[in-house]
Coordinates of C-alpha atoms in Angstrom, one line a residue:
X1 CA -41.1 7.7 -12.7
X2 CA -40.7 9.4 -16.0
X3 CA -36.7 9.5 -15.6
X4 CA -34.3 10.5 -18.5
X5 CA -33.2 8.0 -20.9
X6 CA -29.6 8.2 -19.6
X7 CA -28.6 9.0 -16.3
X8 CA -26.2 7.4 -13.8
X9 CA -27.1 6.0 -10.1
X10 CA -24.2 8.1 -8.7
X11 CA -25.5 11.3 -10.3
X12 CA -29.3 10.6 -9.5
X13 CA -28.1 9.7 -5.8
X14 CA -26.4 13.2 -5.5
X15 CA -29.3 14.9 -6.9
X16 CA -31.6 13.4 -4.3
X17 CA -29.2 14.5 -1.7
X18 CA -29.4 18.0 -2.8
X19 CA -33.0 17.8 -2.2
X20 CA -32.3 16.6 1.4
X21 CA -33.7 13.1 0.4
X22 CA -31.8 10.2 2.0
X23 CA -32.9 6.6 0.7
X24 CA -32.2 3.5 2.4
X25 CA -31.7 1.5 -0.9
X26 CA -32.6 2.4 -4.5
X27 CA -32.9 -0.2 -7.5
X28 CA -32.7 1.2 -10.9
X29 CA -35.1 -0.1 -13.7
X30 CA -35.6 1.3 -17.3
X31 CA -37.3 4.6 -16.9
X32 CA -38.2 4.3 -13.2
X33 CA -36.6 3.6 -9.9
X34 CA -37.5 1.7 -6.8
X35 CA -36.6 3.6 -3.4
X36 CA -37.0 2.6 0.1
X37 CA -36.7 4.6 3.3
X38 CA -36.1 4.1 6.8
X39 CA -39.5 5.1 8.0
X40 CA -42.9 6.4 6.7
X41 CA -42.1 10.2 7.6
X42 CA -38.7 10.1 5.2
X43 CA -40.9 8.4 2.6
X44 CA -43.7 10.7 2.6
X45 CA -41.1 13.9 2.7
X46 CA -39.3 12.4 -0.4
X47 CA -42.8 12.2 -2.3
X48 CA -43.8 15.6 -1.6
X49 CA -40.3 16.9 -2.5
X50 CA -40.1 14.9 -5.7
X51 CA -43.5 15.2 -7.3
X52 CA -43.1 17.5 -10.3
X53 CA -39.6 18.2 -9.7
X54 CA -37.4 18.6 -12.8
X55 CA -34.4 16.0 -13.3
X56 CA -32.3 16.5 -16.6
X57 CA -35.2 18.1 -18.4
X58 CA -37.7 15.5 -17.4
X59 CA -40.7 16.2 -14.9
X60 CA -40.5 13.3 -12.2
X61 CA -43.6 11.4 -11.2
X62 CA -43.8 9.5 -8.1
X63 CA -46.0 6.8 -7.0
X64 CA -46.2 4.7 -3.7
X65 CA -45.1 1.2 -4.4
X66 CA -46.6 -2.0 -2.9
X67 CA -43.9 -3.6 -0.2
X68 CA -42.0 -6.6 -1.5
X69 CA -43.7 -9.6 -0.2
X70 CA -41.8 -11.7 2.5
X71 CA -40.0 -14.4 0.7
X72 CA -41.5 -17.1 3.0
X73 CA -45.0 -15.9 2.5
X74 CA -44.6 -15.5 -1.3
X75 CA -43.4 -19.0 -1.3
X76 CA -46.3 -20.3 0.8
X77 CA -48.7 -18.6 -1.3
X78 CA -47.2 -20.1 -4.7
X79 CA -47.3 -23.4 -3.0
X80 CA -51.1 -23.2 -2.1
X81 CA -51.8 -22.1 -5.7
X82 CA -50.0 -25.0 -7.2
X83 CA -51.7 -27.3 -4.5
X84 CA -55.0 -26.9 -6.7
X85 CA -53.8 -29.7 -9.1
X86 CA -51.4 -31.1 -6.6
X87 CA -48.5 -31.6 -9.1
X88 CA -46.0 -29.2 -7.3
X89 CA -46.8 -30.5 -3.8
X90 CA -46.6 -34.1 -5.1
X91 CA -43.3 -33.7 -6.7
X92 CA -41.7 -32.1 -3.7
X93 CA -43.1 -34.9 -1.3
X94 CA -41.9 -37.3 -3.9
X95 CA -38.6 -35.8 -3.6
X96 CA -38.2 -35.6 0.0
X97 CA -40.4 -38.3 1.7
X98 CA -37.7 -40.8 1.7
X99 CA -34.8 -38.6 3.1
X100 CA -34.3 -38.0 6.7
X101 CA -33.3 -34.6 7.9
X102 CA -29.6 -36.0 8.2
X103 CA -29.6 -37.2 4.7
X104 CA -31.1 -33.8 3.4
X105 CA -28.2 -31.9 5.2
X106 CA -25.7 -34.3 3.8
X107 CA -27.1 -33.8 0.2
X108 CA -27.4 -30.2 0.2
X109 CA -23.9 -29.5 2.0
X110 CA -21.6 -32.2 0.7
X111 CA -23.2 -33.8 -2.4
X112 CA -20.2 -35.6 -3.2
X113 CA -20.0 -37.6 -0.2
X114 CA -20.0 -41.2 -0.6
X115 CA -18.5 -40.9 -4.1
X116 CA -14.7 -42.3 -4.3
X117 CA -12.3 -39.3 -4.1
X118 CA -10.8 -40.4 -7.3
X119 CA -14.4 -40.0 -9.0
X120 CA -14.8 -36.7 -7.3
X121 CA -11.5 -35.3 -8.8
X122 CA -12.6 -36.7 -12.0
X123 CA -15.9 -34.7 -12.0
X124 CA -14.1 -31.5 -11.0
X125 CA -11.7 -31.9 -13.8
X126 CA -14.6 -32.0 -16.3
X127 CA -16.3 -29.1 -14.8
X128 CA -12.9 -27.1 -15.3
X129 CA -12.6 -28.5 -18.8
X130 CA -16.1 -27.5 -19.6
X131 CA -15.2 -23.8 -18.2
X132 CA -12.0 -23.6 -20.5
X133 CA -14.2 -24.5 -23.6
X134 CA -16.6 -21.8 -22.9
X135 CA -13.7 -19.3 -22.3
X136 CA -12.1 -20.3 -25.5
X137 CA -15.4 -19.4 -27.4
X138 CA -15.7 -16.2 -25.4
X139 CA -12.2 -14.8 -25.9
X140 CA -12.2 -15.8 -29.6
X141 CA -15.4 -13.4 -29.8
X142 CA -13.8 -10.7 -27.7
X143 CA -10.6 -10.6 -29.5
X144 CA -11.1 -11.8 -33.2
X145 CA -7.4 -10.9 -34.3
X146 CA -6.1 -13.6 -31.8
X147 CA -8.5 -16.3 -33.5
X148 CA -5.9 -18.2 -35.5
X149 CA -3.5 -18.4 -32.2
X150 CA -6.9 -19.5 -30.1
X151 CA -7.5 -22.1 -32.8
X152 CA -4.0 -23.4 -32.7
X153 CA -4.2 -24.0 -28.9
X154 CA -7.6 -25.7 -29.3
X155 CA -6.3 -28.1 -31.8
X156 CA -3.5 -28.8 -29.5
X157 CA -5.1 -28.8 -26.0
X158 CA -8.8 -28.8 -26.8
X159 CA -9.2 -25.3 -25.4
X160 CA -7.5 -21.9 -25.3
X161 CA -4.8 -23.5 -23.1
X162 CA -3.8 -26.7 -21.6
X163 CA -5.3 -27.9 -18.3
X164 CA -2.4 -29.3 -16.8
X165 CA -3.5 -31.1 -13.5
X166 CA -6.2 -31.4 -11.0
X167 CA -4.5 -31.3 -7.7
X168 CA -5.9 -33.3 -4.8
X169 CA -6.3 -32.2 -1.2
X170 CA -3.9 -33.6 1.2
X171 CA -7.0 -34.5 3.5
X172 CA -10.2 -35.3 2.6
X173 CA -12.0 -35.3 5.9
X174 CA -12.3 -32.9 9.1
X175 CA -10.5 -30.5 6.8
X176 CA -12.9 -27.4 7.2
X177 CA -11.6 -24.5 9.6
X178 CA -14.7 -22.2 9.6
X179 CA -18.4 -22.8 9.5
X180 CA -21.4 -20.6 10.4
X181 CA -24.0 -22.7 12.1
X182 CA -27.7 -21.7 12.4
X183 CA -29.8 -22.0 15.7
X184 CA -33.2 -23.3 14.8
X185 CA -35.5 -26.2 15.3
X186 CA -35.2 -29.8 14.0
X187 CA -38.4 -30.7 12.6
X188 CA -37.9 -34.6 13.3
X189 CA -37.2 -34.0 17.1
X190 CA -38.6 -30.5 17.9
X191 CA -35.4 -29.9 19.7
X192 CA -33.3 -26.7 19.4
X193 CA -30.6 -27.4 16.9
X194 CA -27.3 -25.9 16.0
X195 CA -26.6 -26.9 12.5
X196 CA -27.3 -25.9 8.9
X197 CA -30.7 -24.8 7.4
X198 CA -32.3 -27.6 5.4
X199 CA -33.2 -25.3 2.7
X200 CA -32.9 -21.5 2.4
X201 CA -35.5 -19.3 4.0
X202 CA -36.6 -17.9 0.4
X203 CA -37.1 -21.5 -0.6
X204 CA -39.7 -21.6 2.5
X205 CA -38.0 -23.0 5.4
X206 CA -36.0 -22.3 8.4
X207 CA -35.9 -25.6 9.8
X208 CA -32.2 -26.6 11.0
X209 CA -30.7 -30.3 11.0
X210 CA -27.6 -31.6 12.8
X211 CA -24.2 -31.4 11.5
X212 CA -22.2 -34.1 13.7
X213 CA -22.3 -36.6 10.8
X214 CA -20.7 -34.6 8.2
X215 CA -17.0 -35.6 7.5
X216 CA -15.6 -32.2 6.9
X217 CA -16.2 -31.0 10.2
X218 CA -13.1 -31.2 12.6
X219 CA -13.4 -32.6 16.0
X220 CA -12.8 -29.7 17.7
X221 CA -15.6 -27.9 15.6
X222 CA -18.1 -30.7 16.2
X223 CA -17.3 -30.6 20.2
X224 CA -18.0 -26.7 20.0
X225 CA -21.3 -27.2 18.4
X226 CA -22.4 -29.8 21.0
X227 CA -21.4 -27.6 23.6
X228 CA -23.3 -24.4 22.4
X229 CA -26.3 -26.5 21.3
X230 CA -26.6 -27.9 24.9
X231 CA -26.3 -24.7 26.5
X232 CA -28.9 -22.9 24.1
X233 CA -31.5 -25.8 24.9
X234 CA -31.0 -25.1 28.6
X235 CA -31.1 -21.5 28.2
X236 CA -34.9 -21.2 28.2
X237 CA -34.5 -18.6 25.2
X238 CA -35.9 -19.6 21.7
X239 CA -34.1 -19.6 18.4
X240 CA -34.5 -16.6 16.2
X241 CA -37.5 -16.8 13.8
X242 CA -37.0 -15.1 10.5
X243 CA -40.7 -15.2 9.7
X244 CA -42.0 -13.0 12.7
X245 CA -38.4 -12.0 14.0
X246 CA -39.1 -13.3 17.5
X247 CA -36.4 -15.3 19.4
X248 CA -33.0 -14.7 20.7
X249 CA -30.2 -17.1 19.3
X250 CA -29.2 -16.5 15.8
X251 CA -26.2 -18.2 14.8
X252 CA -22.5 -19.3 15.7
X253 CA -19.5 -18.8 13.9
X254 CA -16.9 -21.3 14.7
X255 CA -13.2 -21.3 13.4
X256 CA -10.6 -23.7 14.5
X257 CA -6.9 -24.3 13.8
X258 CA -4.5 -27.4 13.1
X259 CA -3.9 -27.4 17.0
X260 CA -7.6 -28.0 17.9
X261 CA -8.1 -24.4 19.3
X262 CA -11.6 -22.7 19.0
X263 CA -12.6 -19.2 18.2
X264 CA -16.4 -18.8 18.1
X265 CA -18.8 -15.6 17.5
X266 CA -22.1 -16.0 19.1
X267 CA -24.8 -13.9 17.4
X268 CA -28.2 -13.2 18.9
X269 CA -31.2 -10.9 18.2
X270 CA -31.3 -8.5 21.3
X271 CA -35.2 -8.1 21.1
X272 CA -36.0 -5.8 24.1
X273 CA -33.4 -6.9 26.5
X274 CA -31.6 -4.2 28.6
X275 CA -27.9 -3.8 28.4
X276 CA -27.7 -5.6 31.9
X277 CA -29.8 -8.6 30.6
X278 CA -27.4 -8.8 27.7
X279 CA -24.5 -8.8 30.0
X280 CA -25.7 -11.5 31.9
X281 CA -26.1 -13.4 28.8
X282 CA -22.7 -12.6 28.1
X283 CA -21.4 -14.0 31.3
X284 CA -23.3 -17.2 30.8
X285 CA -21.5 -17.7 27.4
X286 CA -18.1 -16.9 28.9
X287 CA -18.6 -19.7 31.5
X288 CA -19.5 -22.0 28.8
X289 CA -16.4 -21.3 26.8
X290 CA -14.1 -21.4 29.6
X291 CA -15.3 -24.6 30.7
X292 CA -14.7 -26.2 27.3
X293 CA -11.4 -25.0 25.9
X294 CA -12.6 -22.4 23.6
X295 CA -9.8 -19.8 23.5
X296 CA -11.7 -17.0 22.0
X297 CA -15.4 -15.7 22.3
X298 CA -17.1 -12.8 20.6
X299 CA -20.7 -11.8 21.1
X300 CA -22.8 -9.9 18.4
X301 CA -26.3 -8.4 18.9
X302 CA -27.7 -8.1 15.6
X303 CA -31.3 -6.4 15.5
X304 CA -33.0 -4.4 12.7
X305 CA -30.2 -2.4 11.0
X306 CA -30.4 1.1 10.1
X307 CA -28.8 2.4 7.0
X308 CA -24.8 2.5 7.3
X309 CA -24.7 0.8 10.5
X310 CA -22.1 -1.8 10.8
X311 CA -20.9 -3.0 14.2
X312 CA -18.3 -5.4 14.6
X313 CA -18.4 -8.4 16.9
X314 CA -17.7 -7.7 20.8
X315 CA -14.7 -9.7 22.2
X316 CA -15.6 -10.9 25.6
X317 CA -13.3 -13.5 26.3
X318 CA -9.7 -15.0 25.7
X319 CA -7.5 -14.3 22.8
X320 CA -8.7 -11.8 20.4
X321 CA -7.4 -13.8 17.3
X322 CA -6.7 -17.4 16.1
X323 CA -3.1 -18.6 15.1
X324 CA -2.6 -20.8 12.3
X325 CA 0.7 -22.0 10.9
X326 CA 1.0 -22.1 7.0
X327 CA 4.0 -22.4 4.8
X328 CA 6.3 -22.1 7.8
X329 CA 4.7 -18.8 8.7
X330 CA 2.4 -18.0 11.6
X331 CA -1.1 -16.2 10.9
X332 CA -3.4 -14.3 13.3
X333 CA -6.9 -14.6 12.1
X334 CA -9.8 -12.2 13.3
X335 CA -13.4 -13.5 13.5
X336 CA -14.4 -12.2 10.2
X337 CA -11.3 -12.1 8.3
X338 CA -10.9 -14.4 4.9
X339 CA -8.7 -17.5 5.3
X340 CA -8.9 -20.5 3.2
X341 CA -11.3 -23.2 4.9
X342 CA -8.7 -26.0 4.2
X343 CA -5.5 -25.0 5.8
X344 CA -3.5 -28.0 4.5
X345 CA -4.7 -27.9 1.0
X346 CA -4.4 -24.2 1.0
X347 CA -0.5 -24.8 1.6
X348 CA -0.5 -26.9 -1.6
X349 CA -2.3 -24.0 -3.5
X350 CA 0.5 -21.5 -2.2
X351 CA 3.1 -23.6 -3.2
X352 CA 1.6 -24.1 -6.8
X353 CA 1.3 -20.4 -7.1
X354 CA 4.9 -19.9 -6.2
X355 CA 6.1 -22.5 -8.7
X356 CA 3.8 -20.9 -11.6
X357 CA 4.4 -17.4 -10.8
X358 CA 8.0 -17.5 -11.9
X359 CA 9.3 -14.8 -9.6
X360 CA 12.8 -13.9 -8.5
X361 CA 14.6 -11.5 -6.4
X362 CA 13.7 -8.9 -8.9
X363 CA 10.0 -9.3 -9.1
X364 CA 7.3 -7.2 -7.2
X365 CA 4.2 -9.1 -6.4
X366 CA 0.8 -7.3 -6.6
X367 CA -1.4 -9.0 -4.3
X368 CA -5.2 -8.3 -5.4
X369 CA -7.8 -8.9 -2.6
X370 CA -5.0 -10.1 -0.3
X371 CA -7.2 -11.0 2.7
X372 CA -4.8 -11.5 5.7
X373 CA -1.9 -11.5 3.4
X374 CA -1.4 -15.3 3.0
X375 CA -0.3 -15.6 -0.4
X376 CA 1.8 -12.5 -0.5
X377 CA 3.6 -13.5 2.7
X378 CA 4.2 -17.0 1.6
X379 CA 6.3 -15.5 -1.5
X380 CA 7.7 -12.7 0.4
X381 CA 11.0 -14.3 0.8
X382 CA 11.4 -15.2 -2.9
X383 CA 10.6 -11.7 -4.5
X384 CA 11.6 -8.1 -4.0
X385 CA 8.3 -6.7 -2.5
X386 CA 4.8 -7.7 -2.0
X387 CA 2.0 -4.8 -2.4
X388 CA -1.4 -6.1 -1.2
X389 CA -4.8 -4.3 -1.4
X390 CA -8.0 -5.6 0.5
X391 CA -11.3 -4.3 1.2
X392 CA -12.1 -5.5 4.7
X393 CA -9.7 -3.1 7.0
X394 CA -9.6 -5.9 9.9
X395 CA -8.0 -8.2 7.5
X396 CA -5.4 -5.6 6.3
X397 CA -4.6 -5.1 9.8
X398 CA -4.1 -9.0 10.3
X399 CA -1.7 -8.8 7.2
X400 CA 0.5 -6.3 8.7
X401 CA 0.4 -8.0 12.1
X402 CA 1.5 -11.3 10.3
X403 CA 4.1 -9.8 8.3
X404 CA 5.6 -8.3 11.6
X405 CA 5.1 -11.3 13.4
X406 CA 7.0 -13.2 10.9
X407 CA 9.8 -10.9 10.6
X408 CA 8.9 -10.1 7.1
X409 CA 9.6 -6.4 6.0
X410 CA 9.1 -6.2 2.4
X411 CA 5.5 -6.3 2.4
X412 CA 2.9 -3.2 2.0
X413 CA -0.8 -3.8 2.6
X414 CA -3.5 -1.0 2.1
X415 CA -7.1 -1.2 2.9
X416 CA -9.6 -0.2 0.1
X417 CA -11.2 -1.1 -3.0
X418 CA -9.0 -2.8 -5.6
X419 CA -10.1 -0.7 -8.4
X420 CA -9.4 2.5 -6.3
X421 CA -6.0 1.2 -5.1
X422 CA -4.3 -0.8 -7.9
X423 CA -3.2 2.2 -9.6
X424 CA -1.5 3.9 -6.5
X425 CA 0.2 0.6 -5.7
X426 CA 1.7 0.4 -9.1
X427 CA 2.8 4.0 -9.1
X428 CA 4.4 2.9 -5.7
X429 CA 6.2 0.2 -7.2
X430 CA 7.4 2.6 -9.8
X431 CA 8.5 5.3 -7.4
X432 CA 10.3 2.7 -5.1
X433 CA 12.2 1.4 -8.2
X434 CA 13.3 4.9 -9.1
X435 CA 14.6 5.4 -5.6
X436 CA 16.5 2.3 -5.7
X437 CA 18.0 2.6 -9.1
X438 CA 16.1 -0.5 -10.4
X439 CA 15.2 -0.8 -13.8
X440 CA 13.0 -3.4 -15.5
X441 CA 11.8 -4.8 -12.4
X442 CA 8.8 -6.9 -13.6
X443 CA 5.3 -7.2 -11.7
X444 CA 3.4 -10.4 -11.3
X445 CA -0.1 -9.8 -10.2
X446 CA -1.9 -12.3 -8.0
X447 CA -5.7 -11.9 -8.1
X448 CA -7.8 -13.8 -5.6
X449 CA -11.3 -11.8 -5.6
X450 CA -14.6 -12.5 -4.2
X451 CA -16.7 -15.3 -6.0
X452 CA -18.2 -12.6 -8.7
X453 CA -14.8 -11.7 -9.9
X454 CA -12.8 -8.5 -10.3
X455 CA -14.5 -5.1 -10.9
X456 CA -14.4 -3.8 -14.5
X457 CA -12.2 -0.9 -13.5
X458 CA -9.7 -3.2 -11.8
X459 CA -9.2 -5.2 -15.0
X460 CA -8.8 -2.1 -17.2
X461 CA -6.1 -0.8 -14.8
X462 CA -4.3 -4.2 -14.9
X463 CA -4.2 -4.1 -18.7
X464 CA -2.9 -0.6 -18.7
X465 CA -0.1 -1.4 -16.2
X466 CA 2.6 -2.0 -19.0
X467 CA 5.0 -3.7 -16.5
X468 CA 2.6 -6.4 -15.4
X469 CA 3.5 -9.3 -17.8
X470 CA 2.2 -12.2 -16.0
X471 CA -1.3 -12.7 -14.0
X472 CA -2.3 -15.6 -11.8
X473 CA -6.0 -15.5 -11.3
X474 CA -7.3 -17.7 -8.2
X475 CA -11.1 -18.3 -8.3
X476 CA -13.5 -20.8 -6.3
X477 CA -16.2 -20.1 -9.0
X478 CA -14.7 -20.1 -12.5
X479 CA -18.0 -19.7 -14.1
X480 CA -18.8 -16.7 -12.1
X481 CA -15.6 -15.1 -12.9
X482 CA -15.9 -15.8 -16.6
X483 CA -16.5 -12.0 -17.2
X484 CA -13.4 -10.9 -15.5
X485 CA -11.4 -13.5 -17.6
X486 CA -12.6 -12.0 -20.8
X487 CA -12.3 -8.4 -20.0
X488 CA -8.7 -9.1 -19.2
X489 CA -8.4 -10.7 -22.7
X490 CA -10.6 -8.7 -25.0
X491 CA -9.2 -6.9 -27.9
X492 CA -7.8 -3.3 -27.1
X493 CA -10.1 -0.5 -27.4
X494 CA -10.8 2.9 -25.9
X495 CA -12.5 1.2 -23.0
X496 CA -9.7 -1.4 -22.7
X497 CA -6.4 0.0 -22.9
X498 CA -2.9 -2.0 -22.8
X499 CA -2.0 -5.1 -24.7
X500 CA -4.7 -7.8 -24.1
X501 CA -3.9 -10.9 -21.9
X502 CA -4.2 -14.5 -23.0
X503 CA -4.6 -17.8 -20.8
X504 CA -1.5 -19.9 -21.1
X505 CA -2.0 -22.5 -18.4
X506 CA -5.0 -23.8 -16.2
X507 CA -5.3 -26.2 -13.2
X508 CA -7.2 -26.7 -10.0
X509 CA -6.5 -27.4 -6.4
X510 CA -9.3 -29.3 -4.6
X511 CA -9.8 -27.4 -1.4
X512 CA -13.4 -28.8 -0.9
X513 CA -13.6 -32.5 -0.8
X514 CA -17.2 -34.0 -1.1
X515 CA -18.4 -30.9 -2.8
X516 CA -18.4 -29.8 -6.2
X517 CA -16.1 -26.9 -5.9
X518 CA -12.4 -26.4 -6.3
X519 CA -9.7 -23.4 -6.6
X520 CA -9.4 -22.7 -10.5
X521 CA -5.9 -21.4 -11.3
X522 CA -5.7 -19.3 -14.7
X523 CA -2.2 -18.1 -15.8
X524 CA -2.5 -15.3 -18.3
X525 CA 0.3 -13.4 -20.2
X526 CA 0.3 -10.5 -22.5
X527 CA -0.6 -11.4 -26.0
X528 CA 2.4 -10.8 -28.3
X529 CA 1.9 -12.8 -31.5
X530 CA 5.4 -13.8 -33.1

C-alpha cells in the first residue's frame, strides 16, 4: 500500500525482483497492489522485506489480504442469503425446472438450434449492422476531421461503410472439427458423463450433460465421445471435482477432419499416482484408441501448477498430427494449434479474403496472428510473399511444415507477439524488395487476432507502416474487437502516427450455425480525402 500516484507494472516488477521477491500474480489497483505467492514462506519473506521500504519516494506499507473466496462457495453463500426471501431461488427454479439436462445443454451451446437457417442468418446480419452503427459513432468521435466523410457514408449505407453480404456456411450440421469435453456427473442419471458443463463452475455448478444430440458434432467426434465415456465409467476412477480437487479424469480434447479421422488429448489430474501407475493408465488408453480407429492420442497430466510451468501434452500413440485438406492444400494440425472449427466454411472465408484483398504478383501479405498459416498459404500462389507472425510456437512449426508439404517457398513464419514482430517483418519486406530491385511493392495486412483484438502497439505499428494501404480484419467477436477498429481509425497524434485507416466494406461468413456467432470481415484503407 501507499504506492506512488504514477508507476508501471513492469517497473514495479523489476523493483520487486531486485529485492529478491518473486510474486506468482499481481493485480494493480489505485494506490495499492494485490500480490499472491507460491507459498506462505515466500509471502512472509516478501512482507518482511517490503515493510517500510521506499519506492519512488513513497514508504510502502504491507498488509495481509484475505484469500479470495472459492467461486462455488461464494455462489452458494450468495444463494443462501437470497433464499431468505425466496425470490432468487424461485426465479432460478422457475427458469430451469421445465428443462431437461439435454435441453439445458442445447440452450447453452446452440441457442439458435431449431430456428430456420435463413432466420439465423438474418439475426446475425442484424448483429453485424449494430456493430457497424456503433463503429460509425466511435470513429466519428475519434476522428472528427473525417466527420463529413463518415456522414456521407452513413446517408448512403446507414453506417460508416456498406455491409455487403452475410455469407452462409455450406454445411449447417456436423461441421465442428474441434471440441473440448469435460468429464463429470450427469445429475439426472448419476453416471460419469463426457460432455459439456451445464453451467460454469463460477455460476455454481460442475454437473455435466450429454452431447450426442447436438447437431454440430460430427459422427466421428460423437463416436469418440461414446468410446471414452464408456471407458471412464468402467475404469473405477472418478471425474475431477473442482470444488475439493479430488478425482482423476478432467477432460478430452477431440479433433476430427473431413476424412473422419480422430486426434484426442486425454487430460487427468495425477493426484498421488506414481509414474508407473500413470503409465498403466496410458497403456489402457492406447488400447481403447487403437481398438476404435483413433489415429492420434495424447496424454496430459494437469495438477496444481507452479508459476511459469507449462508442459505440453505427451504423445503416446499414432500420428503426431491430424491432416486436413483446405483450398487445395494439405494442413498438418497439432493438438493445440488454432484451426477454424468449420473446415468447409473456412474455405469460403479464405476465398472471400482472396477476393477482397486485391492482391497480385507484386503484393506482400503480412499475416498477423497467422495460426498454422492457413490464410497466408491459401494466398501464397497469388502474391509475391507471405510474412506471418504467431504467438504459439507449435503453430508456427506447423505453418512452416505446411508450407514445405505443399511445395510453397514464398512464405516466412516467425514465432512471437505480433506487437514485437510486426516491425521486424515490415523491415524484412523492405530489405527483400531492395535486394531484388523491386520498387513500390504494396503490402496488404491480414489480421486474425484472438477474440479480444490486437495489442495497442500492433495497431500503432500498422498505422506507421506507410506501404500498408489495405487491412483485412477478421473477428469472431466484433464487439470485443471494437477498440482495435477504433485505434486503427482514430485521428493522427503523437501516440498514433501514420495516416489513419477508414472502413470501406464489411461482410460476414457464418462459421458457426445454430449459434449467434459468425466471422466478421472489415476492410480498411488509408483515409485520403479528395
